[in-house]
Short mmCIF file of C-alpha atoms in Angstrom, two decimals:
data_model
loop_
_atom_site.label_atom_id
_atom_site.label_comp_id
_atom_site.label_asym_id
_atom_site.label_seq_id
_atom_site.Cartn_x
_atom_site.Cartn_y
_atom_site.Cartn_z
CA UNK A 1 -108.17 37.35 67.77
CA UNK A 2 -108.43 37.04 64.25
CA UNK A 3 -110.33 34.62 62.25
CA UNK A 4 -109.38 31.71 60.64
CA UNK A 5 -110.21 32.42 57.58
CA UNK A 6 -108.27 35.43 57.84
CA UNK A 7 -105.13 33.51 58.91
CA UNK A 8 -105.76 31.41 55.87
CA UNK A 9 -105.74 34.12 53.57
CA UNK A 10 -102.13 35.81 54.91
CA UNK A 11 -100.41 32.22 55.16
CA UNK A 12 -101.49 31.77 51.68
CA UNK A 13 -100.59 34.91 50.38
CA UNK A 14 -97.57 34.42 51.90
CA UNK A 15 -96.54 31.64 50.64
CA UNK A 16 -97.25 32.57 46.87
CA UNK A 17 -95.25 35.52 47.59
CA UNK A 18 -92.61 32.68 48.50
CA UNK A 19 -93.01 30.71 45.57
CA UNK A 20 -93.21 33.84 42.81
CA UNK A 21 -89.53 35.05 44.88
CA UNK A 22 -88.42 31.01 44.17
CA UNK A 23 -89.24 31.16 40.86
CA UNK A 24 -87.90 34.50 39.13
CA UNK A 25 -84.61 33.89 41.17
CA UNK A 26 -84.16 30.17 39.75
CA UNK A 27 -86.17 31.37 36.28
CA UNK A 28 -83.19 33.49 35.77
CA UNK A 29 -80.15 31.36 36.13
CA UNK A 30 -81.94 28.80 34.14
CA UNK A 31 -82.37 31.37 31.43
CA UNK A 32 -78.63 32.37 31.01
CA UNK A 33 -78.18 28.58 31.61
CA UNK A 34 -80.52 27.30 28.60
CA UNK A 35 -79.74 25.87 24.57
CA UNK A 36 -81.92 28.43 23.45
CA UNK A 37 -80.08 31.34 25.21
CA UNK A 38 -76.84 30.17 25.18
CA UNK A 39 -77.55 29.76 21.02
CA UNK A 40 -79.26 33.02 20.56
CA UNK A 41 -76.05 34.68 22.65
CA UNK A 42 -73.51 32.73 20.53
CA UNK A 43 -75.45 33.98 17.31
CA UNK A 44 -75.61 37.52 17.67
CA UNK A 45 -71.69 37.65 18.65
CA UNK A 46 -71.05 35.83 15.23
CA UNK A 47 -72.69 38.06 13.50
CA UNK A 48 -71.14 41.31 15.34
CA UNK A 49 -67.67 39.58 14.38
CA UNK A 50 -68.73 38.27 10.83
CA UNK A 51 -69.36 42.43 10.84
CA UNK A 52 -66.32 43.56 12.27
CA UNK A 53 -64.34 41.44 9.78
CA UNK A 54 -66.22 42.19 6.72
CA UNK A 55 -65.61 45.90 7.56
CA UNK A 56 -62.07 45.14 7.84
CA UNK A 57 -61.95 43.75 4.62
CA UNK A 58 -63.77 46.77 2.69
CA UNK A 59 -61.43 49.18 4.20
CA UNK A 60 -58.02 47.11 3.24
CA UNK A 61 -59.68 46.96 -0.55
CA UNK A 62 -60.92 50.57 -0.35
CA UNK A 63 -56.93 51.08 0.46
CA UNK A 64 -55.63 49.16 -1.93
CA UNK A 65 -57.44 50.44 -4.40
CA UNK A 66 -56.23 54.01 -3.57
CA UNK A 67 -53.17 53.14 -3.66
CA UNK A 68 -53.43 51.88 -7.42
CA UNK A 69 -55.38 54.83 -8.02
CA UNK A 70 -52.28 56.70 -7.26
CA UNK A 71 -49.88 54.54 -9.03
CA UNK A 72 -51.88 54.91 -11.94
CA UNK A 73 -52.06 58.23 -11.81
CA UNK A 74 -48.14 58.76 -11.58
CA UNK A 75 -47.47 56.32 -14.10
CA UNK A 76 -50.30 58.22 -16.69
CA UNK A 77 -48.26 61.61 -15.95
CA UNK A 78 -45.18 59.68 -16.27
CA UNK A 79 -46.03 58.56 -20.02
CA UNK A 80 -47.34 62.18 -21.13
CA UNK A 81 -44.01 63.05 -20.27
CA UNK A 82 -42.10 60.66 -21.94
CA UNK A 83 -43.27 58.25 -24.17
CA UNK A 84 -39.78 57.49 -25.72
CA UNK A 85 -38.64 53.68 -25.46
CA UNK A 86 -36.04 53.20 -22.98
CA UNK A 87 -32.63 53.78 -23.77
CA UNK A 88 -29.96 50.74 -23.52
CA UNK A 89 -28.12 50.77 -20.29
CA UNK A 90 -24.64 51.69 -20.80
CA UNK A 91 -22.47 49.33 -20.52
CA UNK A 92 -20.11 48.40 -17.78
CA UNK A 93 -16.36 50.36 -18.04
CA UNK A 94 -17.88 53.77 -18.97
CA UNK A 95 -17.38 56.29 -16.73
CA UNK A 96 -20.35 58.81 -15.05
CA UNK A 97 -19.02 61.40 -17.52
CA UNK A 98 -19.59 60.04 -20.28
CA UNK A 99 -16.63 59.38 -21.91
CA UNK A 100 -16.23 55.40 -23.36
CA UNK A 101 -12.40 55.92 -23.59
CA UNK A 102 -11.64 56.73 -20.28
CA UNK A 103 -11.24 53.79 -17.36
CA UNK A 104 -11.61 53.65 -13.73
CA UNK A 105 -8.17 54.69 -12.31
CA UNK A 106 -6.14 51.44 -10.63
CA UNK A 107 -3.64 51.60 -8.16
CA UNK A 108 -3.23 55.66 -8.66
CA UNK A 109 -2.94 55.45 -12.66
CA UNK A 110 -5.74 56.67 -14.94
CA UNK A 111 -5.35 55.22 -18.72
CA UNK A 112 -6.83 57.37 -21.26
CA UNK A 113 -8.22 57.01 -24.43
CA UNK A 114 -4.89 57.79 -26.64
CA UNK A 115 -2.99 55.10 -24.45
CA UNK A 116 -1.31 57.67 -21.86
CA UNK A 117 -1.18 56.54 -18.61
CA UNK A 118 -1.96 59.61 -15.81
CA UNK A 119 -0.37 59.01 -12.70
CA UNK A 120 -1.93 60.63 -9.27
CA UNK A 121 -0.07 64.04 -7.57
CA UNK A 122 1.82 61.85 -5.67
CA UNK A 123 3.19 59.88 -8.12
CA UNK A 124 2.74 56.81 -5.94
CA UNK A 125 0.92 53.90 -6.84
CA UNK A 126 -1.70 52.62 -4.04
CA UNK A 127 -0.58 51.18 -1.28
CA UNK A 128 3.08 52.29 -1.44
CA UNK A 129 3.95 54.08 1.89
CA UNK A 130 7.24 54.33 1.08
CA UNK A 131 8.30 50.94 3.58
CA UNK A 132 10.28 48.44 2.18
CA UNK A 133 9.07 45.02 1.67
CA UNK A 134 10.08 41.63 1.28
CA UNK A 135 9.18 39.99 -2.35
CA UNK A 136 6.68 41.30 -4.62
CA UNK A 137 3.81 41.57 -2.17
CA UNK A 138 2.17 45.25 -2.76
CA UNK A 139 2.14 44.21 -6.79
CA UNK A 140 0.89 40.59 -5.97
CA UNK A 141 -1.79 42.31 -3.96
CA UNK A 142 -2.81 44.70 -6.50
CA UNK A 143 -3.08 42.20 -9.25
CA UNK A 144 -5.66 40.42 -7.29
CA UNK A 145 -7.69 43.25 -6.96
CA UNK A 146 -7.54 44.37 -10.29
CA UNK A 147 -8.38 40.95 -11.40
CA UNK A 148 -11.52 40.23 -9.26
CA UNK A 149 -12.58 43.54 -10.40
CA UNK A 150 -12.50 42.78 -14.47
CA UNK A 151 -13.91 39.25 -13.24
CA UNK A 152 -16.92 41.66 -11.93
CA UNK A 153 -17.25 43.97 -14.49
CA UNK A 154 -17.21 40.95 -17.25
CA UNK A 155 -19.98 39.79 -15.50
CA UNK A 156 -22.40 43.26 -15.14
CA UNK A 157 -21.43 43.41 -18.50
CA UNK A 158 -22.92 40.24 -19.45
CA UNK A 159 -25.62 41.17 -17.03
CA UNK A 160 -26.47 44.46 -18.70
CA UNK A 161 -26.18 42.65 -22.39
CA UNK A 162 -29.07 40.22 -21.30
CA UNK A 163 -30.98 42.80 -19.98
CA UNK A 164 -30.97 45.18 -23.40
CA UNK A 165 -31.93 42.35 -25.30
CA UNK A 166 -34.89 41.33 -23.27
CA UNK A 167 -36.17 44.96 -23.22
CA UNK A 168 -35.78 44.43 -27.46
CA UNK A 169 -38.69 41.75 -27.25
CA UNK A 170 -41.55 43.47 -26.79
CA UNK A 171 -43.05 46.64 -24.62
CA UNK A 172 -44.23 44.62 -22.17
CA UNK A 173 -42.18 42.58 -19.97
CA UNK A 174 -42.79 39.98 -17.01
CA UNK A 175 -39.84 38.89 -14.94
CA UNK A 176 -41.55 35.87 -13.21
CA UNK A 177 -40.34 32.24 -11.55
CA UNK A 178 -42.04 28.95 -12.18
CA UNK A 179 -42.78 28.49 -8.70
CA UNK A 180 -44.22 31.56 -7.84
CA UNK A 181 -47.99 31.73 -7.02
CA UNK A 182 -48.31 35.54 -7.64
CA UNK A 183 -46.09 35.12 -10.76
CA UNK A 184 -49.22 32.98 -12.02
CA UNK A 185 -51.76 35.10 -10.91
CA UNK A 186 -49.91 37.67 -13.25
CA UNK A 187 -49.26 35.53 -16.11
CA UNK A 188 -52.75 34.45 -15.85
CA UNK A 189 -54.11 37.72 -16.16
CA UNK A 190 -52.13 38.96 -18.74
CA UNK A 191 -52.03 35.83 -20.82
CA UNK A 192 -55.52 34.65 -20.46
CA UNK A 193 -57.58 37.04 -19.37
CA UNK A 194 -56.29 39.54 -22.14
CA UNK A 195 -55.31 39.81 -25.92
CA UNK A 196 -52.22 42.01 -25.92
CA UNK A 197 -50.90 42.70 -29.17
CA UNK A 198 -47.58 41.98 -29.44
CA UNK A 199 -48.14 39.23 -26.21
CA UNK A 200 -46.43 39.63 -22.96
CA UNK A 201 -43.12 38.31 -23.18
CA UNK A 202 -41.95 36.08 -20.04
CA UNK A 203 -38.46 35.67 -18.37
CA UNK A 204 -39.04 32.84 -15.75
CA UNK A 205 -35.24 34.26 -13.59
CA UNK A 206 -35.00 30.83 -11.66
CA UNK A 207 -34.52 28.61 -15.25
CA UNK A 208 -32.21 31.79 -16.31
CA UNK A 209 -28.38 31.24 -16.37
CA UNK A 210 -28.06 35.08 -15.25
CA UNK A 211 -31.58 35.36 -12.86
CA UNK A 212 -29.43 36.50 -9.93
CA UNK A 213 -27.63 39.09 -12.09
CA UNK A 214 -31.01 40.25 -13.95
CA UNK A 215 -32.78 40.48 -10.79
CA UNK A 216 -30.20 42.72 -9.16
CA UNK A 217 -29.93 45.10 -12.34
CA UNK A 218 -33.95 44.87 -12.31
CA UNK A 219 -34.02 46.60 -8.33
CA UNK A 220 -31.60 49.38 -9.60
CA UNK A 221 -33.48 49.85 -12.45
CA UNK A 222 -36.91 49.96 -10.76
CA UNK A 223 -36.39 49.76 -7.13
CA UNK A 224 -38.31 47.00 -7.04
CA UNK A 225 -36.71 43.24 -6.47
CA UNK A 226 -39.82 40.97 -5.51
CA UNK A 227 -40.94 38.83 -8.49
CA UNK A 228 -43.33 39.22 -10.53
CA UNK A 229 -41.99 42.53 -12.21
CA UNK A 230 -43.99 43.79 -14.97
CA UNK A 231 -42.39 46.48 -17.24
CA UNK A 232 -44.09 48.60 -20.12
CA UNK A 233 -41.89 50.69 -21.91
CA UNK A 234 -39.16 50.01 -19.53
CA UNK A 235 -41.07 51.18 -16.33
CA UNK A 236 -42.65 49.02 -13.04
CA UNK A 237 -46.25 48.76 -13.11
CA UNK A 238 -45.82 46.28 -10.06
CA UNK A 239 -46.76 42.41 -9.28
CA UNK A 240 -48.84 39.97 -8.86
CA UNK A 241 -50.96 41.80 -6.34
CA UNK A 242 -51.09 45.29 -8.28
CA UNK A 243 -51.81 43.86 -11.47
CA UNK A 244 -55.04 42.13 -9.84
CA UNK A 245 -55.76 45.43 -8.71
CA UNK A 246 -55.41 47.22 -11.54
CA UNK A 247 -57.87 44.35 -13.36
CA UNK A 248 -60.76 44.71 -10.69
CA UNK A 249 -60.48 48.29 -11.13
CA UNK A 250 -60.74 48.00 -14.71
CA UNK A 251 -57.61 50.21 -15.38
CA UNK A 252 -55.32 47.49 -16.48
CA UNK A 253 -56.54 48.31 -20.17
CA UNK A 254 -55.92 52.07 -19.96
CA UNK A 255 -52.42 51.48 -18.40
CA UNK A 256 -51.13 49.32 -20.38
CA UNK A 257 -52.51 51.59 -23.67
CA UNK A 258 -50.48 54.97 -22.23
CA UNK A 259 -47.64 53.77 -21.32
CA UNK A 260 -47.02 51.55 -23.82
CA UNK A 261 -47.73 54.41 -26.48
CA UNK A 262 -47.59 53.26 -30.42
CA UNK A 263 -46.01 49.71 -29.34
CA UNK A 264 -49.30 48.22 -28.35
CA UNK A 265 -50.91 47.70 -30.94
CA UNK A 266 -53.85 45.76 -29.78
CA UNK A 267 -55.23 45.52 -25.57
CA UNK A 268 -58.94 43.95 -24.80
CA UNK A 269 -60.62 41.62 -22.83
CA UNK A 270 -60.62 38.08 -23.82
CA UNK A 271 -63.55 36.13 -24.64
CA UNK A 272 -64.56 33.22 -22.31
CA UNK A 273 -63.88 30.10 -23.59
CA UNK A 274 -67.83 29.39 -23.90
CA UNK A 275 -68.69 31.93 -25.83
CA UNK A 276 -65.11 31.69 -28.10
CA UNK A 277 -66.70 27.47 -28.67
CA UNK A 278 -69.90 29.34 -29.47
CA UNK A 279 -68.71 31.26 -32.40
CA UNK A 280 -66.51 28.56 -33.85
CA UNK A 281 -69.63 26.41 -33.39
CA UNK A 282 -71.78 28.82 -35.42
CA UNK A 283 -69.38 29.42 -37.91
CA UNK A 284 -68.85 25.82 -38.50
CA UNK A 285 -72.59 25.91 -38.99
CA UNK A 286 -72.88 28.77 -41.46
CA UNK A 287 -70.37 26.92 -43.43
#
C-alpha cells in the first residue's frame, strides 16, 4: 500500500495538472475576448485597408497620368504637323463639294448657281405618285418642310457665325458654365495659376443666347460635349480633370507653347501672391 506522502504528491500533481488545463483553456477565450486584443486586431486591419486603398489610389494616378502622357504626345505630333490656325467653318447652305452656288435639291429640283432649276429623271417632284388628291395637300406639305428646314439652317448658320468669331479672340479658348465645379478648377488654373499671354478667353454656354447651339457644333468639332472644353489653336486639350493633370505633370506649359505655335506669346507660372506683395513691398521701399 502506498504511502501517504506518496498519495499526497499524485493528488497534488494532479490537481495542478487540473488547474494549468483550467487556465490555458479560459486564458484563451479571454484573450480573443480582451480591449487590448480586440484593439490590436482592429489596428492592424486598418492599416492593411488604409494600404489597400492607398495602393488603389497610386495606380488610378499612375493611369491617369499615362493617359495624359499619351494625349500629350498625340497632340505634340499633331502641332508638328500642322501649326496653321484653324480655318472658319463653312457656312451652312454649301454643299460637300464645294461649290457656294449650288443648294440642297427640294422636292426633286436642284437650283443652280445661274438660276436654272434641274429637275430629277423622273421629272416628278417628291411625293407625287401620280394619285389624285383633294386640295393642295402634297404642295402644303412640302412647304412645311422646306420651311422648317431654312428655319434650321438660319439657325446653324447663326450657330457657325458665333463660333468663327469666338475662335477670332484668342488661341486659347475655354467653353465653361458658371455652375460648373470642374469649369473652376480649369479657369482657376489657367487664370490664376498661370500668365498666358494673350489670357484665356472664356465663353460661360449657360449665360450664352446660342450655348445649346455652340455646344452641339463644339462635339462635332471635337468629339467632345462635356464642359469645360479647352481649345488651342482650334483643337481639345480636354477638361477640368485633364488640365489638372497636365499641371501636376508639369506639361501644361509645354502644351500650351506647341500647339499654340507663334500665338502665345508669353506661358509661365504665376507668382504667389506672397511673394508678388513682397516685391511691390520692396520696390515701394527702394523708392
Amino acid at each position: 500500500m502506498p504511502s501517504s506522502r506518496r498519495l499526497k504528491a499524485t493528488g497534488l500533481l494532479a490537481l495542478l495538472t487540473l488547474l494549468t488545463i483550467l487556465y490555458i483553456t479560459h486564458g484563451t477565450s479571454s484573450t480573443h475576448n480582451s480591449p487590448f486584443y480586440t484593439r490590436t486586431v482592429a489596428a492592424i486591419q486598418a492599416r492593411q485597408s488604409n494600404a489597400a486603398r492607398e495602393d488603389l489610389e497610386a495606380k488610378q494616378h499612375q493611369q491617369r497620368l499615362e493617359r495624359v502622357e499619351r494625349e500629350h504626345k498625340v497632340a505634340m505630333s499633331a502641332a508638328k504637323d500642322d501649326e496653321v490656325p484653324p480655318k472658319p467653318i463653312p457656312s451652312a447652305g454649301v454643299g460637300a463639294t464645294g461649290n457656294p452656288y449650288e443648294q440642297k435639291p427640294i422636292a426633286g429640283r436642284k437650283m443652280m448657281g445661274d438660276g436654272k432649276v434641274v429637275h430629277d429623271a423622273s421629272g416628278k417632284q417628291e411625293g407625287d405618285d401620280g394619285v389624285a388628291k383633294v386640295g393642295n395637300v402634297g404642295p402644303q406639305a412640302s412647304r412645311a418642310a422646306v420651311g422648317e428646314d431654312e428655319e434650321a439652317k438660319k439657325e446653324q448658320q447663326k450657330v457657325e457665325t458665333a463660333l468663327n468669331e469666338v475662335l477670332k479672340k484668342g488661341p486659347i479658348i475655354v467653353f465653361s458654365k458658371s455652375y460648373c465645379p470642374f469649369s473652376k478648377k480649369a479657369k482657376h488654373i489657367l487664370l490664376d495659376l498661370y500668365n498666358i499671354s494673350p489670357p484665356p478667353y472664356v465663353v460661360e454656354l449657360d449665360q450664352h443666347e446660342l450655348g445649346p447651339g455652340l455646344q452641339k457644333a463644339l462635339e462635332k468639332m471635337t468629339g467632345r460635349r462635356t464642359v469645360p472644353n479647352v481649345l488651342v489653336n482650334g483643337r481639345s486639350i480636354g477638361g477640368g480633370d485633364d488640365i489638372e493633370e497636365l499641371h501636376v505633370s508639369d506639361k501644361l506649359m509645354s502644351t500650351i507653347s506647341t500647339m499654340g505655335g507663334k500665338r502665345i506669346m508669353k506661358v509661365e507660372k504665376a507668382e504667389p501672391a506672397e511673394k508678388a506683395d513682397e516685391k511691390k513691398a520692396e520696390m515701394k521701399f527702394k523708392a
